[in-house]
Coordinates of C-alpha atoms in Angstrom, one line a residue:
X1143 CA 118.2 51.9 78.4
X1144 CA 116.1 52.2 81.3
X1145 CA 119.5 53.0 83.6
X1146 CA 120.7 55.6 81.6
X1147 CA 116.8 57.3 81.5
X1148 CA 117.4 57.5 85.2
X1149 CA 120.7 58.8 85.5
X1150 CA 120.1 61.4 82.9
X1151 CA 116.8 62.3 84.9
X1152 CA 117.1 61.6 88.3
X1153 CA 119.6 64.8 89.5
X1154 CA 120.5 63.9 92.9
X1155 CA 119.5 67.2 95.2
X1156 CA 123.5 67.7 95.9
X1157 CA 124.1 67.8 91.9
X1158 CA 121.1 69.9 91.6
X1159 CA 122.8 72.1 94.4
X1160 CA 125.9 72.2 92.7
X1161 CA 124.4 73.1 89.4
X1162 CA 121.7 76.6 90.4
X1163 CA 122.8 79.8 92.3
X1164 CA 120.4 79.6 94.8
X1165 CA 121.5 83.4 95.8
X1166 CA 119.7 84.4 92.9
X1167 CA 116.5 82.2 94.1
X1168 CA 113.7 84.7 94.8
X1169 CA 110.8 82.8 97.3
X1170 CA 107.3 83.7 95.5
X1171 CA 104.1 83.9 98.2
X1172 CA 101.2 82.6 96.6
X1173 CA 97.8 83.1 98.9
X1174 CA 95.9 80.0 98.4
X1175 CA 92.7 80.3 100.8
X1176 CA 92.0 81.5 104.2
X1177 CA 95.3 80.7 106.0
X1178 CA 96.8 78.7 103.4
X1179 CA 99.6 79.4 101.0
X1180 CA 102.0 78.1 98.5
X1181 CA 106.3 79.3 98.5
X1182 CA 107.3 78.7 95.3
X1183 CA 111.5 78.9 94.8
X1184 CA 113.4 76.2 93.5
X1185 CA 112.0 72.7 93.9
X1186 CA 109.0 71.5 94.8
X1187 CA 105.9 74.3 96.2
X1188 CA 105.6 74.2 99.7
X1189 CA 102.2 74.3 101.1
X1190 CA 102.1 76.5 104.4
X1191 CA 99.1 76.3 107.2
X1192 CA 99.2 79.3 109.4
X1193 CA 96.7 79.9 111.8
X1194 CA 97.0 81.1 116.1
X1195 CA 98.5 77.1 116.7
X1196 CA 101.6 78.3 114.4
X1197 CA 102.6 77.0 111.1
X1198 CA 102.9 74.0 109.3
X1199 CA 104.6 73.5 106.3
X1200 CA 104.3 70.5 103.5
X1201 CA 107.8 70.1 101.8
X1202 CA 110.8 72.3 102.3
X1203 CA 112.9 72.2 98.8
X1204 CA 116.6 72.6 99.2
X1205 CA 119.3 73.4 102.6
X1206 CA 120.6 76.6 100.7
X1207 CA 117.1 78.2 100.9
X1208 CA 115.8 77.4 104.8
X1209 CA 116.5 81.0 105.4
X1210 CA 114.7 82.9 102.6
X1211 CA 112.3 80.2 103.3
X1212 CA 112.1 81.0 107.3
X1213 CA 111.9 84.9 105.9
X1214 CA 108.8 84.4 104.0
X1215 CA 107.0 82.8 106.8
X1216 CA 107.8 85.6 109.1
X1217 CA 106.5 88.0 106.1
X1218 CA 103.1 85.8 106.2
X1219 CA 103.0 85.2 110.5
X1220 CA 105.5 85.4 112.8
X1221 CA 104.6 82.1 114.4
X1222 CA 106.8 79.2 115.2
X1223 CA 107.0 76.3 112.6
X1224 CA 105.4 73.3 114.6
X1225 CA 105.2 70.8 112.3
X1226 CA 106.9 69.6 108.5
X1227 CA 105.2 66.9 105.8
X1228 CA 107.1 65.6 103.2
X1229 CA 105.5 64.3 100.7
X1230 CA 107.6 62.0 99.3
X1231 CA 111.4 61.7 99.7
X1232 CA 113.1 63.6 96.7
X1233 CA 115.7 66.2 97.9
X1234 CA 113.7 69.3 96.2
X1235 CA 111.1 68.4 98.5
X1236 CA 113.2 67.2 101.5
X1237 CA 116.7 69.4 101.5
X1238 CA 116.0 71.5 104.4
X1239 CA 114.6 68.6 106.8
X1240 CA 117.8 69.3 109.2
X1241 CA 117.3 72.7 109.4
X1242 CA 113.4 72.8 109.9
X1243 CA 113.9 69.7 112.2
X1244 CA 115.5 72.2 114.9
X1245 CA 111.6 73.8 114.8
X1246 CA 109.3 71.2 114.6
X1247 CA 108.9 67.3 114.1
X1248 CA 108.8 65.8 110.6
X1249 CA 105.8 63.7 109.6
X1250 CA 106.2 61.1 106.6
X1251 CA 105.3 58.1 105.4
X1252 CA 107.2 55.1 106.5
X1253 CA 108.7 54.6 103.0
X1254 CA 109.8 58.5 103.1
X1255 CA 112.3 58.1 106.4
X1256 CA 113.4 54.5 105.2
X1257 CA 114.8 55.6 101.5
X1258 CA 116.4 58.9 103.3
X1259 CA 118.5 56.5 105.8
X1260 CA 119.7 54.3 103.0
X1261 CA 120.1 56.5 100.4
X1262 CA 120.5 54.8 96.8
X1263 CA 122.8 53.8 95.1
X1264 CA 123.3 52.8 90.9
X1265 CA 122.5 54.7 88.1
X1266 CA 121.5 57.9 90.0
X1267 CA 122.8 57.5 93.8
X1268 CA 121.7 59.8 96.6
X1269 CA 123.8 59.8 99.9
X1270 CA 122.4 59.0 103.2
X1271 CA 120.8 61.5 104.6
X1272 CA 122.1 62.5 108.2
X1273 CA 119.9 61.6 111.3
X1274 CA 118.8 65.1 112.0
X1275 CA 116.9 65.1 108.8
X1276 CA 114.6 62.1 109.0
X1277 CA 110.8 61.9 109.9
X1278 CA 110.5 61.5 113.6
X1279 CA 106.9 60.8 112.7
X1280 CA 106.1 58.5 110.3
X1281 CA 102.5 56.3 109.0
X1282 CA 101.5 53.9 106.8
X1283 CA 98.1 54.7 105.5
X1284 CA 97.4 58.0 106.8
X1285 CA 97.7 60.6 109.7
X1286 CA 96.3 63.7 110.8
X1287 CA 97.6 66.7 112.7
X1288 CA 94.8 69.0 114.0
X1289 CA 96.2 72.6 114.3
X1290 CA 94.9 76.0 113.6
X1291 CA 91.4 75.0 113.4
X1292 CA 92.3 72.4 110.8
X1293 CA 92.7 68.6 110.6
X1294 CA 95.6 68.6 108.2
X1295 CA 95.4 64.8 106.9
X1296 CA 98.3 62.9 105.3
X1297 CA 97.2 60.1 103.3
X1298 CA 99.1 57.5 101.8
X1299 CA 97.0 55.7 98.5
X1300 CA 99.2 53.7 96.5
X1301 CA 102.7 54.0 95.4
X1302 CA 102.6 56.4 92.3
X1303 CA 106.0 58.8 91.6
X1304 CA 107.6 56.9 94.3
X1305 CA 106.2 54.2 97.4
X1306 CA 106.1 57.0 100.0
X1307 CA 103.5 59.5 98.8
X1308 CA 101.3 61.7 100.7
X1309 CA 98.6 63.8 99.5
X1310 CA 97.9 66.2 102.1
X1311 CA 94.1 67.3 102.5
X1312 CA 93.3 71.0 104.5
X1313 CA 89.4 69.9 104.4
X1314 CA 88.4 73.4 105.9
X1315 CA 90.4 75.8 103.7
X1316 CA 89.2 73.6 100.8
X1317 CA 93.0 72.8 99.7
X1318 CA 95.1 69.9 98.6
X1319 CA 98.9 69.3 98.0
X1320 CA 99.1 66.4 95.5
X1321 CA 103.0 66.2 96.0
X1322 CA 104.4 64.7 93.0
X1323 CA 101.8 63.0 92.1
X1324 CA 100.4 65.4 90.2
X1325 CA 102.9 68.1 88.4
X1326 CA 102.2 70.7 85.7
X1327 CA 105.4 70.6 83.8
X1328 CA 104.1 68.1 81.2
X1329 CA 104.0 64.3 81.2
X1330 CA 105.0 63.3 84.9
X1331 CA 108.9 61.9 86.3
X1332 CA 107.5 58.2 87.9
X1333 CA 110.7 56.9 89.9
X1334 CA 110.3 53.5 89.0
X1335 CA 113.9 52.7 91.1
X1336 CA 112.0 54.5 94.3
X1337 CA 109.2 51.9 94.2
X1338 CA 107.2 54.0 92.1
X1339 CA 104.5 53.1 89.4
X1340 CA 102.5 54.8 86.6
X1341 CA 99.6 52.1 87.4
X1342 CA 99.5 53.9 90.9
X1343 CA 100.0 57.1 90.5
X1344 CA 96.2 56.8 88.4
X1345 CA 94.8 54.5 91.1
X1346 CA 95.9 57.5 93.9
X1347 CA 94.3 59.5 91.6
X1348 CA 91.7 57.8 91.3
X1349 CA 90.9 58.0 95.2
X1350 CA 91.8 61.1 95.8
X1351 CA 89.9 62.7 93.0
X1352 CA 86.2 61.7 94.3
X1353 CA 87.5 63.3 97.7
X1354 CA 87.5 66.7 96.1
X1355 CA 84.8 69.4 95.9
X1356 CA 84.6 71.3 92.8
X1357 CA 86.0 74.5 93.8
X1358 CA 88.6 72.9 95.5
X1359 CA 92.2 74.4 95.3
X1360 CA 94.9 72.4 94.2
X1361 CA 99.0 72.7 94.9
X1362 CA 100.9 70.9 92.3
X1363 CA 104.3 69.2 93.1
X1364 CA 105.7 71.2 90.5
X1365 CA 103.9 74.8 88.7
X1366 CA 101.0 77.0 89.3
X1367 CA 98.3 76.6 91.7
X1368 CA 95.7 74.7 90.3
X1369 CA 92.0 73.0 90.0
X1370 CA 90.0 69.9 89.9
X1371 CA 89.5 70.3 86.0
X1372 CA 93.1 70.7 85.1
X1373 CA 93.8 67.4 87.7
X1374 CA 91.4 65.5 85.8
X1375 CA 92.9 66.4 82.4
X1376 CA 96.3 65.2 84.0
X1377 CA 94.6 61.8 85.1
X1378 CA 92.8 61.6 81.8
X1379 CA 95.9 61.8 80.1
X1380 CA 97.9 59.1 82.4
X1381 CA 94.8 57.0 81.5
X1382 CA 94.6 57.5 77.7
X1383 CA 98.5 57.3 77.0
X1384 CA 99.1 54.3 79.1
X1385 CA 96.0 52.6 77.8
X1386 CA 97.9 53.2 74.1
X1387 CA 101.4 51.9 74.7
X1388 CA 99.5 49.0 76.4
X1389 CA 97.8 48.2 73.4
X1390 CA 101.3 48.5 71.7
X1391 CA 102.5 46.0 74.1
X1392 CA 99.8 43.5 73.7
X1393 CA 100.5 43.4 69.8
X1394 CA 104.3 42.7 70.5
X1395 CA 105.9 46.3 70.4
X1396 CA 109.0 47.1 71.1
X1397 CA 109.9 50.4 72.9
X1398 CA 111.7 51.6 69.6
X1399 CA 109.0 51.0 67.7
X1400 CA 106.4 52.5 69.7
X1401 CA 108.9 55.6 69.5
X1402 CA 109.4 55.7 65.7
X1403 CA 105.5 55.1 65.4
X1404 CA 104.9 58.2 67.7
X1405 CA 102.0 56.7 69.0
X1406 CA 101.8 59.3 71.8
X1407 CA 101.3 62.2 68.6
X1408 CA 98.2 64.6 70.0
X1409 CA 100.1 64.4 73.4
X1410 CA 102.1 67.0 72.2
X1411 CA 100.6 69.3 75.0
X1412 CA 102.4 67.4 77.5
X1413 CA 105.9 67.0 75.8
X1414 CA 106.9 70.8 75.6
X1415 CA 110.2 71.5 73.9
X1416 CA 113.2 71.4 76.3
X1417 CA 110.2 68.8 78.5
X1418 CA 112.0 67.2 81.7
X1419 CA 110.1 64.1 80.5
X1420 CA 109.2 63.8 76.7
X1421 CA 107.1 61.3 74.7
X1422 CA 110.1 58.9 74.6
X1423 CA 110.8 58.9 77.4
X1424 CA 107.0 58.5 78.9
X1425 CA 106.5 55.9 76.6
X1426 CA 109.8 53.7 78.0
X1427 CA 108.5 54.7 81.9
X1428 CA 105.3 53.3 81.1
X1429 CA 106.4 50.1 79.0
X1430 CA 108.8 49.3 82.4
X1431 CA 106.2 49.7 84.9
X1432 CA 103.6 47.5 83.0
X1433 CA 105.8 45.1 82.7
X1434 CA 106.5 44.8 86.4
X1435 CA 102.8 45.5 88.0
X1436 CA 101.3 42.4 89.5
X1437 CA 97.5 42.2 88.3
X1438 CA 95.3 43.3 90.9
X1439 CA 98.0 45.1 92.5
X1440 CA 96.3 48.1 93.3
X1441 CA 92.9 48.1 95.2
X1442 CA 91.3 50.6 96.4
X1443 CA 91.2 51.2 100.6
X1444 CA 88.4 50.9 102.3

């Protein structure tokens, strides 16, 4: 069951290419703060730094876009791009690596640059990507770049919707991209066959949440720009659903049964009709990863 989940969710970026006209793909400029902004086209938002250093950019969605991307940077600053972050690996995020490359280095986690060179493959396989496109930069824990008055940091917390995730901090503009691990679609895609886990997407949420003033502005993955509150709603519900089908696991549930129960009913908020990921299917990601977490897997860094 847990196989065919995957392959009906996890579009490869090339099928996902195949499947939209990205002709018709207009790139949205969202002012975030002071020299900060969000691109929002088709994929994941980019994050953009701009400042007298030149631009960085967090996440670059798809190939066929790099130039109405490039265009909307000159539209903002015309500065040179001096340095990409992906946030995790997954081609809406990564596509245009080879292009933006050509302009400045890629910084990723380790994780990130390894899964790109092997691709996958199974259920839901994703080519090689070529060497052009990988991180030339990459960290384990966590790395800054200090541009444009800023000390952009990268930091890696846990594995959550996959084992290379960054959530990158702009401590001065009083921003922060969650990458995936934190969309606004509904219940969240965890990419348990990328090393990702439900238990650590809440313990990186977890850390990162105390790091964040109130007023702080917050760049989903996926949707609208957003806030602290809304970010603890999203953790609260990770917490409160998972601490329900775990309960339903301890009494000897089966997946089905949790199903036919609806024991997720009141989550309805987050399972929209037409949702990329539904009750069903939340409940089966969650009933997989807490059968394969270690206890005492996730700690918090010092």
């Amino acid at each position: 069951m847990r196989k065919l989940a995957i392959c009906i969710l996890c579009l490869t970026a090339a099928a996902l290419a195949q499947q939209q006209d990205f002709s018709k793909v207009q790139i949205k400029v969202v002012p975030v703060a002071s020299g900060v902004y969000m691109l929002q086209g088709a994929g994941g938002n980019i994050g953009v730094s701009v400042g007298d250093d030149g631009i960085v950019i967090v996440d670059d969605e798809f190939a066929p876009l790099a130039d109405k991307i490039q265009a909307a940077l000159k539209g903002i600053a015309d500065k040179p791009v001096r340095f990409v972050v992906n946030t995790h690996w997954h081609g809406d995020h990564t596509g245009g690596n080879a292009y933006w490359q050509k302009q400045g280095p890629i910084l990723a986690h380790e994780n990130v640059r390894e899964r790109l060179e092997k691709g996958r493959s199974g259920a839901s396989p994703v080519a090689p990507a070529p060497r052009e496109a990988l991180p030339i930069l990459t960290f384990d824990h966590r790395a800054t770049i200090h541009l444009n008055g800023e000390d952009i940091r990268a930091i890696h917390f846990h594995r959550g919707h996959t084992d290379g995730d960054a959530v990158i901090f702009f401590p001065h503009a009083n921003v922060v991209h969650m990458g995936d691990d934190y969309v606004r679609y509904g219940f969240p895609f965890v990419d348990l066959d990328s090393g990702g886990s439900v238990q650590g997407m809440i313990a990186s949420l977890d850390e990162a949440i105390p790091q964040l003033p109130a007023d702080v502005k917050i760049i989903p993955g996926h949707g609208d720009l957003s806030n602290l509150q809304e970010l603890k709603e999203f953790q609260q519900m990770l917490k409160e659903t998972t601490a329900k089908i775990a309960a339903a696991v301890k009494q000897g549930k089966t997946v089905q049964q949790m199903q036919q129960e609806k024991i997720l009913a009141g989550y309805e908020k987050w399972s929209p009709p037409g949702a990329f990921i539904d009750s069903n299917k939340w409940i089966e990601t969650v009933y997989d990863d807490l059968k394969n977490v270690k206890p005492g897997e996730f700690v918090r860094h010092n």
